Amino acid sequence: MGEPSREEYKIQSFDAETQQLLKTALKDPGAVDLEKVANVIVDHSLQDSVFSKEAGRMCYAIIQAESKQAGQSVFRRGLLNRLQQEYQAREQLRARSLQGWVCYVTFICNIFDYLRVNNMPMMALVNPVYDCLFRLAQPDSLSKEEEVDCLVLQLHRVGEQLEKMNGQRMDELFVLIRDGFLLPTSLSSLAQLLLLEIIEFRAAGWKTTPAAHKYYYSEVSD
């Protein structure tokens, strides 16, 4: 029962016309241009850091509604095409807007988290998600707290799933993260703390031990 109100809550930051478009897409997807809906959601996700964290749930709901109503996947195809376009231009996006880049990584990880094919994550998204996380683990990104924060948050969210899909790339990613933590760079103390926490989180089987929780979260709140 609580689901519709949660969906509505997420679209309050849109103008009235776009809110109506999204509400219709959720209830009667055949009545709207679903490629336009996909573009609207991606555009807003690149500008709104709060929405980019939640958009996957809405996209999943629209995909389910369209599949149930018409047995089609126009919205999903439009969404994936747009994600691919932004992925191919990711370096330009990062150079133009660090916030937009962080929002994009958050959004694609959110989509990876929610979209399923036969109850499995979408294989088509595995390498693009990895590539984004690898970019966040480069030395120039590790010197920016926004990118370190994004890297750690996304690994908390989808790291375990990603490792199941391709364990070798996760090993390679954590080599980069450990190197970034150990090498003398311009890492802030908060960035060092976040990287150490995610290294220990993975080592503990993608779980936070009570001792680690007490240590890291008291440090962050301090």
Tab-separated table of C-alpha atoms in Angstrom:
chain	number	residue	atom	x	y	z
A	1	MET	CA	0.000	0.000	0.000
A	2	GLY	CA	2.847	2.399	0.755
A	3	GLU	CA	4.455	2.009	-2.686
A	4	PRO	CA	2.438	4.581	-4.713
A	5	SER	CA	3.039	7.381	-2.210
A	6	ARG	CA	6.745	6.556	-2.186
A	7	GLU	CA	6.757	6.765	-5.995
A	8	GLU	CA	4.924	10.090	-5.894
A	9	TYR	CA	7.337	11.454	-3.328
A	10	LYS	CA	10.224	10.938	-5.732
A	11	ILE	CA	8.727	13.099	-8.462
A	12	GLN	CA	8.000	16.201	-6.404
A	13	SER	CA	11.123	17.889	-7.777
A	14	PHE	CA	9.709	17.788	-11.342
A	15	ASP	CA	7.450	20.461	-12.828
A	16	ALA	CA	3.700	19.731	-12.877
A	17	GLU	CA	3.611	18.621	-16.535
A	18	THR	CA	6.501	16.188	-16.079
A	19	GLN	CA	4.992	14.847	-12.849
A	20	GLN	CA	1.832	14.053	-14.811
A	21	LEU	CA	3.868	12.362	-17.565
A	22	LEU	CA	5.630	10.145	-15.007
A	23	LYS	CA	2.431	9.303	-13.120
A	24	THR	CA	0.828	8.241	-16.398
A	25	ALA	CA	3.886	6.176	-17.345
A	26	LEU	CA	3.587	4.318	-14.025
A	27	LYS	CA	-0.173	3.669	-14.373
A	28	ASP	CA	-0.833	3.536	-18.137
A	29	PRO	CA	2.504	3.309	-19.982
A	30	GLY	CA	0.863	2.805	-23.375
A	31	ALA	CA	-0.603	6.315	-23.202
A	32	VAL	CA	2.744	8.171	-23.231
A	33	ASP	CA	5.963	8.374	-25.257
A	34	LEU	CA	8.149	6.043	-23.210
A	35	GLU	CA	11.390	7.058	-24.922
A	36	LYS	CA	10.663	10.623	-23.830
A	37	VAL	CA	10.001	9.348	-20.297
A	38	ALA	CA	13.374	7.552	-20.280
A	39	ASN	CA	15.165	10.724	-21.382
A	40	VAL	CA	13.357	12.830	-18.778
A	41	ILE	CA	14.400	10.421	-15.999
A	42	VAL	CA	18.045	10.294	-17.134
A	43	ASP	CA	18.247	14.089	-17.579
A	44	HIS	CA	16.879	14.669	-14.093
A	45	SER	CA	19.126	12.007	-12.566
A	46	LEU	CA	22.217	13.780	-13.907
A	47	GLN	CA	21.138	17.001	-12.181
A	48	ASP	CA	19.560	15.780	-8.944
A	49	SER	CA	21.739	13.721	-6.596
A	50	VAL	CA	18.762	12.681	-4.445
A	51	PHE	CA	16.699	11.490	-7.404
A	52	SER	CA	19.663	9.619	-8.946
A	53	LYS	CA	19.766	7.417	-5.827
A	54	GLU	CA	16.080	6.489	-6.144
A	55	ALA	CA	15.346	6.506	-9.882
A	56	GLY	CA	15.985	2.771	-10.290
A	57	ARG	CA	12.852	1.949	-8.338
A	58	MET	CA	10.743	4.137	-10.614
A	59	CYS	CA	12.350	2.712	-13.766
A	60	TYR	CA	11.692	-0.819	-12.535
A	61	ALA	CA	8.035	0.057	-11.855
A	62	ILE	CA	7.569	1.506	-15.377
A	63	ILE	CA	9.247	-1.534	-16.978
A	64	GLN	CA	6.956	-3.853	-15.015
A	65	ALA	CA	3.870	-1.808	-15.917
A	66	GLU	CA	4.747	-1.770	-19.639
A	67	SER	CA	5.510	-5.495	-19.686
A	68	LYS	CA	2.232	-6.297	-17.940
A	69	GLN	CA	0.166	-3.983	-20.154
A	70	ALA	CA	1.674	-4.636	-23.584
A	71	GLY	CA	4.397	-7.263	-23.234
A	72	GLN	CA	6.871	-4.745	-24.631
A	73	SER	CA	10.120	-3.107	-23.504
A	74	VAL	CA	10.181	0.297	-25.254
A	75	PHE	CA	11.020	2.089	-22.010
A	76	ARG	CA	13.817	-0.300	-21.055
A	77	ARG	CA	15.362	-0.058	-24.526
A	78	GLY	CA	15.197	3.747	-24.437
A	79	LEU	CA	16.693	3.803	-20.946
A	80	LEU	CA	19.589	1.499	-21.833
A	81	ASN	CA	20.325	3.386	-25.066
A	82	ARG	CA	20.528	6.663	-23.170
A	83	LEU	CA	22.688	5.128	-20.437
A	84	GLN	CA	25.048	3.873	-23.159
A	85	GLN	CA	25.249	7.329	-24.769
A	86	GLU	CA	26.156	8.936	-21.441
A	87	TYR	CA	28.597	6.109	-20.700
A	88	GLN	CA	30.439	6.670	-23.978
A	89	ALA	CA	30.759	10.377	-23.147
A	90	ARG	CA	31.637	9.848	-19.467
A	91	GLU	CA	35.034	11.566	-19.573
A	92	GLN	CA	33.480	14.664	-21.151
A	93	LEU	CA	30.721	14.586	-18.532
A	94	ARG	CA	33.263	14.356	-15.705
A	95	ALA	CA	35.290	17.245	-17.159
A	96	ARG	CA	32.150	19.360	-17.578
A	97	SER	CA	30.464	18.607	-14.252
A	98	LEU	CA	31.826	16.539	-11.378
A	99	GLN	CA	28.377	16.503	-9.786
A	100	GLY	CA	26.807	15.305	-13.048
A	101	TRP	CA	29.395	12.512	-13.281
A	102	VAL	CA	28.816	11.405	-9.684
A	103	CYS	CA	25.044	11.470	-10.330
A	104	TYR	CA	25.517	9.347	-13.465
A	105	VAL	CA	27.528	6.693	-11.603
A	106	THR	CA	24.937	6.666	-8.804
A	107	PHE	CA	22.149	6.316	-11.363
A	108	ILE	CA	23.702	3.493	-13.430
A	109	CYS	CA	24.488	1.567	-10.219
A	110	ASN	CA	20.911	2.121	-9.067
A	111	ILE	CA	19.605	0.779	-12.384
A	112	PHE	CA	21.959	-2.214	-12.141
A	113	ASP	CA	20.632	-2.843	-8.627
A	114	TYR	CA	16.951	-2.820	-9.651
A	115	LEU	CA	16.727	-4.149	-13.211
A	116	ARG	CA	16.567	-7.916	-13.480
A	117	VAL	CA	16.374	-10.458	-16.284
A	118	ASN	CA	15.235	-13.870	-15.038
A	119	ASN	CA	15.959	-12.632	-11.525
A	120	MET	CA	19.597	-11.895	-12.396
A	121	PRO	CA	21.336	-8.505	-12.827
A	122	MET	CA	21.619	-7.358	-16.449
A	123	MET	CA	24.867	-8.639	-17.981
A	124	ALA	CA	24.885	-5.653	-20.359
A	125	LEU	CA	25.421	-3.310	-17.395
A	126	VAL	CA	28.193	-5.243	-15.602
A	127	ASN	CA	31.189	-3.896	-17.531
A	128	PRO	CA	29.907	-0.298	-17.837
A	129	VAL	CA	29.325	-0.222	-14.051
A	130	TYR	CA	32.792	-1.661	-13.444
A	131	ASP	CA	34.339	0.867	-15.832
A	132	CYS	CA	32.717	3.729	-13.920
A	133	LEU	CA	33.975	2.377	-10.589
A	134	PHE	CA	37.469	1.875	-12.028
A	135	ARG	CA	37.420	5.527	-13.105
A	136	LEU	CA	36.507	6.560	-9.555
A	137	ALA	CA	39.503	4.561	-8.258
A	138	GLN	CA	42.052	6.472	-10.364
A	139	PRO	CA	44.444	8.755	-8.419
A	140	ASP	CA	42.924	11.994	-9.738
A	141	SER	CA	39.461	10.845	-8.608
A	142	LEU	CA	40.661	9.612	-5.218
A	143	SER	CA	41.883	13.131	-4.496
A	144	LYS	CA	38.238	14.335	-4.638
A	145	GLU	CA	36.067	13.425	-1.675
A	146	GLU	CA	32.855	13.474	-3.763
A	147	GLU	CA	34.231	10.724	-6.002
A	148	VAL	CA	35.621	8.639	-3.125
A	149	ASP	CA	32.258	8.929	-1.362
A	150	CYS	CA	30.466	7.826	-4.540
A	151	LEU	CA	32.844	4.874	-5.066
A	152	VAL	CA	32.366	3.599	-1.520
A	153	LEU	CA	28.584	4.108	-1.506
A	154	GLN	CA	28.145	2.226	-4.784
A	155	LEU	CA	30.364	-0.648	-3.642
A	156	HIS	CA	28.249	-0.913	-0.498
A	157	ARG	CA	25.178	-1.049	-2.687
A	158	VAL	CA	26.173	-3.299	-5.606
A	159	GLY	CA	29.670	-4.624	-4.839
A	160	GLU	CA	28.565	-8.085	-3.772
A	161	GLN	CA	26.335	-8.499	-6.858
A	162	LEU	CA	29.095	-7.236	-9.154
A	163	GLU	CA	31.649	-9.618	-7.664
A	164	LYS	CA	29.315	-12.567	-8.334
A	165	MET	CA	29.041	-11.479	-11.982
A	166	ASN	CA	32.794	-10.952	-12.477
A	167	GLY	CA	35.104	-11.687	-9.559
A	168	GLN	CA	38.325	-11.008	-11.461
A	169	ARG	CA	37.402	-7.397	-12.191
A	170	MET	CA	36.496	-6.863	-8.534
A	171	ASP	CA	39.943	-8.155	-7.538
A	172	GLU	CA	41.519	-5.716	-9.999
A	173	LEU	CA	39.385	-2.847	-8.702
A	174	PHE	CA	40.473	-3.500	-5.123
A	175	VAL	CA	44.133	-3.573	-6.179
A	176	LEU	CA	43.570	-0.007	-7.414
A	177	ILE	CA	41.749	0.954	-4.219
A	178	ARG	CA	44.495	-0.499	-2.000
A	179	ASP	CA	47.180	1.217	-4.088
A	180	GLY	CA	45.282	4.482	-3.789
A	181	PHE	CA	45.053	4.045	-0.033
A	182	LEU	CA	48.721	3.095	0.436
A	183	LEU	CA	50.480	5.387	-2.014
A	184	PRO	CA	51.309	8.904	-0.839
A	185	THR	CA	48.706	10.992	-2.669
A	186	SER	CA	46.577	13.963	-1.833
A	187	LEU	CA	43.996	11.805	-0.037
A	188	SER	CA	42.094	13.567	2.709
A	189	SER	CA	41.800	11.827	6.082
A	190	LEU	CA	38.084	11.194	5.402
A	191	ALA	CA	38.890	9.631	2.006
A	192	GLN	CA	41.497	7.372	3.644
A	193	LEU	CA	38.952	6.319	6.250
A	194	LEU	CA	36.299	5.559	3.611
A	195	LEU	CA	38.720	3.493	1.496
A	196	LEU	CA	39.940	1.515	4.495
A	197	GLU	CA	36.332	0.867	5.511
A	198	ILE	CA	35.369	-0.522	2.074
A	199	ILE	CA	38.521	-2.701	1.956
A	200	GLU	CA	37.559	-4.216	5.327
A	201	PHE	CA	33.864	-4.420	4.320
A	202	ARG	CA	34.703	-6.616	1.317
A	203	ALA	CA	37.251	-8.666	3.297
A	204	ALA	CA	34.486	-9.472	5.804
A	205	GLY	CA	32.274	-10.879	3.017
A	206	TRP	CA	30.527	-7.587	2.158
A	207	LYS	CA	29.410	-7.148	5.745
A	208	THR	CA	30.195	-4.605	8.439
A	209	THR	CA	31.374	-6.237	11.646
A	210	PRO	CA	30.122	-4.638	14.894
A	211	ALA	CA	33.665	-3.522	15.774
A	212	ALA	CA	34.152	-1.941	12.336
A	213	HIS	CA	30.784	-0.187	12.557
A	214	LYS	CA	31.669	1.275	15.930
A	215	TYR	CA	35.114	2.385	14.729
A	216	TYR	CA	34.216	3.880	11.356
A	217	TYR	CA	30.895	5.459	12.167
A	218	SER	CA	32.075	7.061	15.386
A	219	GLU	CA	35.030	8.456	13.396
A	220	VAL	CA	32.779	9.834	10.657
A	221	SER	CA	30.386	11.439	13.132
A	222	ASP	CA	33.317	12.976	15.007
